[in-house]
């Protein structure tokens, strides 16, 4: 449906590195997370179906459980999930963990860290995070420490973590973003990289008590078609069409770009 490149003109030096997003009602607001623990609320300006502008409203630098700024290995925030009352959950891939924030400026409440999180490789840990209608969290590492295993999905039910199922890996793609759509289905954004650039894939499943069902590949781009897409949010527009908006992580590299891309999805 189109793409929009967001430049850093007039933005602070931490601008960029966006790895996750949540879109508000009617696709007019967005909460963005970058991989240096900055959270931004912004409005989206549209002309018809196309994004034509992003305007920041407020920014917050996430705090630790002690109320101190995050630094070094605990800084690398990657996944974002938001409840209807505004509570935020953030996943990290440096020291692999998920933290709860009652609001953006609040102190972190770190959820228990299972042994499985401690075994994840640095910089390849909890990339994707999503929340379902029951309030259960689902997080996925970019790479599992054991080669040949499926794509591990960890679920927090409010009291403990479990690994209820794995997803089928296909090709060299790795998980980078996730969301539950308004249709209740689970969406997974994946990325691959070569000397020709990045390519992306979006798959979805219906989650059931016996595991993931009805796998569909909705989108697979060519190398270089988009930048490094890492965040995904699925929503319905005013015409009740199902849409996905994706954002790229420019890695604070002047040869890359912050790009918002939207696709119309089948119901």
Short mmCIF file of C-alpha atoms in Angstrom, two decimals:
data_model
loop_
_atom_site.label_atom_id
_atom_site.label_comp_id
_atom_site.label_asym_id
_atom_site.label_seq_id
_atom_site.Cartn_x
_atom_site.Cartn_y
_atom_site.Cartn_z
CA UNK A 1 0.00 0.00 0.00
CA UNK A 2 3.06 2.26 0.12
CA UNK A 3 6.14 3.17 2.11
CA UNK A 4 7.31 6.30 3.92
CA UNK A 5 10.90 7.18 4.74
CA UNK A 6 11.24 9.06 8.03
CA UNK A 7 14.35 11.20 8.12
CA UNK A 8 16.18 12.42 11.22
CA UNK A 9 15.97 16.12 10.34
CA UNK A 10 15.76 17.96 13.65
CA UNK A 11 15.54 14.73 15.65
CA UNK A 12 17.75 13.93 18.68
CA UNK A 13 20.92 11.87 18.30
CA UNK A 14 19.18 8.70 19.54
CA UNK A 15 16.73 8.82 16.62
CA UNK A 16 16.69 5.56 14.67
CA UNK A 17 17.12 1.90 15.47
CA UNK A 18 13.34 1.32 15.65
CA UNK A 19 12.68 -2.35 16.28
CA UNK A 20 9.03 -2.54 17.40
CA UNK A 21 5.76 -0.62 17.21
CA UNK A 22 2.13 -0.62 18.31
CA UNK A 23 -0.49 1.20 16.24
CA UNK A 24 -3.51 2.92 17.80
CA UNK A 25 -7.11 3.05 16.67
CA UNK A 26 -7.71 3.98 13.02
CA UNK A 27 -3.95 3.88 12.39
CA UNK A 28 -3.49 7.50 13.45
CA UNK A 29 -1.18 7.01 16.44
CA UNK A 30 1.90 4.88 17.00
CA UNK A 31 4.14 3.84 19.89
CA UNK A 32 7.68 3.13 18.74
CA UNK A 33 10.56 1.39 20.52
CA UNK A 34 14.18 1.59 19.46
CA UNK A 35 17.03 -0.68 20.47
CA UNK A 36 18.53 1.91 22.82
CA UNK A 37 15.54 1.81 25.20
CA UNK A 38 13.83 4.93 23.90
CA UNK A 39 10.05 4.87 23.63
CA UNK A 40 8.27 7.39 21.42
CA UNK A 41 4.60 8.27 21.02
CA UNK A 42 3.75 9.89 17.68
CA UNK A 43 0.90 10.68 15.35
CA UNK A 44 0.63 9.35 11.80
CA UNK A 45 -0.52 11.69 9.06
CA UNK A 46 -2.24 9.99 6.15
CA UNK A 47 -3.39 11.02 2.72
CA UNK A 48 -5.80 8.37 1.59
CA UNK A 49 -4.11 5.04 2.27
CA UNK A 50 -0.58 6.47 2.29
CA UNK A 51 1.51 7.60 5.26
CA UNK A 52 2.80 11.10 4.52
CA UNK A 53 4.17 12.18 7.90
CA UNK A 54 5.13 11.13 11.44
CA UNK A 55 5.01 13.71 14.25
CA UNK A 56 6.55 12.89 17.67
CA UNK A 57 4.41 13.73 20.72
CA UNK A 58 6.50 12.46 23.62
CA UNK A 59 9.65 10.43 24.20
CA UNK A 60 10.77 8.45 27.26
CA UNK A 61 14.04 6.74 28.12
CA UNK A 62 13.22 3.45 29.85
CA UNK A 63 14.39 2.91 33.42
CA UNK A 64 15.63 -0.13 35.31
CA UNK A 65 13.86 -1.66 38.29
CA UNK A 66 15.86 0.78 40.45
CA UNK A 67 14.66 3.78 38.48
CA UNK A 68 18.06 4.28 36.84
CA UNK A 69 18.74 4.72 33.09
CA UNK A 70 19.45 1.47 31.27
CA UNK A 71 23.04 1.08 30.08
CA UNK A 72 25.37 -1.39 28.35
CA UNK A 73 24.20 -5.01 28.09
CA UNK A 74 20.79 -4.33 29.64
CA UNK A 75 20.04 -1.56 27.12
CA UNK A 76 19.11 -3.51 23.97
CA UNK A 77 15.31 -3.35 23.80
CA UNK A 78 13.72 -5.21 20.88
CA UNK A 79 10.08 -6.27 21.39
CA UNK A 80 7.01 -4.28 22.44
CA UNK A 81 3.52 -5.31 23.54
CA UNK A 82 0.87 -2.99 24.97
CA UNK A 83 -2.35 -3.78 26.83
CA UNK A 84 -5.63 -1.90 26.43
CA UNK A 85 -4.99 0.00 29.70
CA UNK A 86 -1.59 1.24 28.51
CA UNK A 87 0.66 -1.21 30.35
CA UNK A 88 3.82 -1.87 28.36
CA UNK A 89 5.92 -5.01 28.09
CA UNK A 90 9.42 -4.85 26.60
CA UNK A 91 11.68 -7.73 25.59
CA UNK A 92 15.46 -7.41 25.52
CA UNK A 93 18.17 -9.34 23.71
CA UNK A 94 21.34 -8.30 25.56
CA UNK A 95 20.46 -9.74 28.95
CA UNK A 96 17.47 -11.77 27.80
CA UNK A 97 14.39 -10.76 29.79
CA UNK A 98 10.91 -9.24 29.61
CA UNK A 99 10.01 -6.21 31.73
CA UNK A 100 6.65 -4.69 32.61
CA UNK A 101 6.09 -0.91 32.73
CA UNK A 102 2.81 0.39 34.16
CA UNK A 103 3.53 3.49 32.09
CA UNK A 104 6.47 4.62 29.98
CA UNK A 105 8.13 6.63 32.78
CA UNK A 106 7.65 3.95 35.48
CA UNK A 107 10.31 1.67 36.92
CA UNK A 108 10.73 -1.71 35.29
CA UNK A 109 9.21 -4.78 36.87
CA UNK A 110 11.31 -7.61 35.46
CA UNK A 111 9.45 -10.89 34.99
CA UNK A 112 11.18 -14.04 36.26
CA UNK A 113 13.98 -15.21 33.99
CA UNK A 114 13.84 -18.95 33.22
CA UNK A 115 17.01 -20.92 32.56
CA UNK A 116 16.10 -21.04 28.88
CA UNK A 117 16.53 -17.26 28.62
CA UNK A 118 19.96 -17.41 30.25
CA UNK A 119 21.14 -19.83 27.57
CA UNK A 120 20.19 -17.62 24.61
CA UNK A 121 23.07 -16.10 22.59
CA UNK A 122 23.89 -12.44 23.13
CA UNK A 123 22.43 -10.13 20.48
CA UNK A 124 20.25 -12.96 19.17
CA UNK A 125 17.83 -13.29 22.07
CA UNK A 126 14.27 -12.03 22.64
CA UNK A 127 13.54 -10.11 19.43
CA UNK A 128 9.77 -10.58 19.16
CA UNK A 129 7.01 -9.97 21.71
CA UNK A 130 3.21 -10.08 21.42
CA UNK A 131 0.20 -10.23 23.75
CA UNK A 132 -3.07 -12.11 23.12
CA UNK A 133 -6.63 -11.32 24.20
CA UNK A 134 -6.16 -13.24 27.46
CA UNK A 135 -3.15 -11.14 28.40
CA UNK A 136 -0.66 -13.95 27.77
CA UNK A 137 2.74 -12.83 26.48
CA UNK A 138 4.57 -14.65 23.68
CA UNK A 139 8.25 -14.00 23.03
CA UNK A 140 10.59 -15.48 20.45
CA UNK A 141 14.40 -15.36 20.22
CA UNK A 142 16.07 -14.53 16.94
CA UNK A 143 18.23 -17.62 17.25
CA UNK A 144 17.95 -20.70 19.44
CA UNK A 145 21.18 -21.98 21.04
CA UNK A 146 20.54 -25.53 19.74
CA UNK A 147 20.84 -25.86 15.97
CA UNK A 148 18.19 -27.87 14.22
CA UNK A 149 15.43 -27.08 16.69
CA UNK A 150 12.23 -25.27 15.75
CA UNK A 151 11.50 -21.61 16.38
CA UNK A 152 11.00 -21.56 20.14
CA UNK A 153 7.92 -19.73 21.44
CA UNK A 154 7.87 -18.88 25.16
CA UNK A 155 4.60 -17.94 26.89
CA UNK A 156 4.03 -16.01 30.13
CA UNK A 157 0.62 -16.78 31.66
CA UNK A 158 0.91 -14.31 34.54
CA UNK A 159 2.71 -16.69 36.91
CA UNK A 160 5.26 -18.72 34.93
CA UNK A 161 6.99 -19.18 31.58
CA UNK A 162 6.42 -22.23 29.40
CA UNK A 163 7.34 -23.35 25.89
CA UNK A 164 3.94 -24.47 24.60
CA UNK A 165 5.01 -25.04 21.01
CA UNK A 166 7.63 -24.36 18.35
CA UNK A 167 7.04 -22.86 14.93
CA UNK A 168 8.30 -24.50 11.77
CA UNK A 169 11.46 -22.80 10.43
CA UNK A 170 11.54 -22.33 6.68
CA UNK A 171 14.72 -21.28 4.94
CA UNK A 172 17.24 -18.90 6.48
CA UNK A 173 14.73 -16.40 7.88
CA UNK A 174 14.91 -15.47 11.57
CA UNK A 175 12.21 -14.08 13.84
CA UNK A 176 12.34 -10.32 14.48
CA UNK A 177 8.78 -9.18 15.29
CA UNK A 178 5.36 -10.50 16.26
CA UNK A 179 1.78 -9.39 16.88
CA UNK A 180 -1.72 -10.68 17.46
CA UNK A 181 -4.06 -9.16 14.93
CA UNK A 182 -7.65 -8.01 15.55
CA UNK A 183 -8.62 -11.33 13.94
CA UNK A 184 -6.99 -13.17 16.88
CA UNK A 185 -4.33 -14.81 14.73
CA UNK A 186 -0.60 -14.79 15.48
CA UNK A 187 1.67 -12.94 13.05
CA UNK A 188 5.43 -13.43 12.80
CA UNK A 189 7.80 -11.10 10.95
CA UNK A 190 11.06 -12.73 9.83
CA UNK A 191 14.24 -11.41 8.24
CA UNK A 192 17.04 -12.69 6.06
CA UNK A 193 20.22 -10.87 5.00
CA UNK A 194 22.77 -11.13 2.20
CA UNK A 195 25.24 -8.87 0.40
CA UNK A 196 22.23 -7.70 -1.63
CA UNK A 197 20.44 -6.35 1.45
CA UNK A 198 17.53 -7.51 3.57
CA UNK A 199 14.45 -9.47 2.69
CA UNK A 200 11.37 -10.00 4.86
CA UNK A 201 8.63 -12.55 5.35
CA UNK A 202 5.32 -12.34 7.21
CA UNK A 203 3.57 -15.54 8.30
CA UNK A 204 0.50 -16.17 10.46
CA UNK A 205 -1.16 -19.01 12.36
CA UNK A 206 -4.29 -19.75 14.31
CA UNK A 207 -3.19 -20.79 17.81
CA UNK A 208 -5.15 -23.65 19.35
CA UNK A 209 -4.84 -25.90 22.45
CA UNK A 210 -3.04 -28.44 20.27
CA UNK A 211 -0.62 -25.90 18.80
CA UNK A 212 -0.35 -23.57 15.80
CA UNK A 213 -2.64 -24.36 12.87
CA UNK A 214 -3.29 -23.08 9.33
CA UNK A 215 0.12 -21.61 8.59
CA UNK A 216 0.02 -18.98 5.85
CA UNK A 217 2.83 -17.02 4.20
CA UNK A 218 1.34 -13.60 3.52
CA UNK A 219 4.37 -11.74 2.29
CA UNK A 220 7.92 -12.45 1.15
CA UNK A 221 9.98 -9.63 -0.31
CA UNK A 222 13.07 -9.67 -2.48
CA UNK A 223 16.52 -8.69 -1.19
CA UNK A 224 16.77 -4.91 -1.10
CA UNK A 225 13.06 -4.30 -1.69
CA UNK A 226 12.77 -2.77 1.79
CA UNK A 227 15.25 -1.95 4.52
CA UNK A 228 15.74 -3.95 7.73
CA UNK A 229 12.09 -4.47 8.73
CA UNK A 230 11.92 -5.50 12.41
CA UNK A 231 8.61 -4.29 13.84
CA UNK A 232 5.07 -5.29 12.86
CA UNK A 233 1.59 -4.22 13.95
CA UNK A 234 -1.64 -5.60 12.47
CA UNK A 235 -4.83 -3.49 12.55
CA UNK A 236 -8.14 -2.78 10.80
CA UNK A 237 -8.75 0.48 9.01
CA UNK A 238 -12.00 2.43 8.77
CA UNK A 239 -13.08 0.21 5.86
CA UNK A 240 -12.52 -2.86 8.08
CA UNK A 241 -9.64 -3.98 5.91
CA UNK A 242 -6.88 -5.94 7.62
CA UNK A 243 -3.53 -4.17 7.33
CA UNK A 244 0.05 -4.61 8.52
CA UNK A 245 2.40 -1.71 9.18
CA UNK A 246 6.10 -2.53 9.44
CA UNK A 247 9.05 -0.39 10.54
CA UNK A 248 12.75 -0.77 9.76
CA UNK A 249 15.73 -0.62 12.09
CA UNK A 250 18.41 1.49 10.41
CA UNK A 251 21.07 0.35 12.93
CA UNK A 252 22.07 4.04 13.24
CA UNK A 253 23.77 3.59 9.88
CA UNK A 254 23.63 6.47 7.41
CA UNK A 255 23.48 3.98 4.53
CA UNK A 256 20.19 2.59 5.85
CA UNK A 257 16.83 4.26 6.44
CA UNK A 258 13.88 4.35 8.83
CA UNK A 259 11.03 3.12 6.67
CA UNK A 260 7.33 2.54 7.38
CA UNK A 261 5.76 0.01 5.02
CA UNK A 262 2.10 -0.99 4.85
CA UNK A 263 0.50 -4.02 3.25
CA UNK A 264 -3.13 -4.98 2.81
CA UNK A 265 -3.72 -8.50 4.18
CA UNK A 266 -6.32 -11.14 3.28
CA UNK A 267 -8.90 -11.98 5.94
#
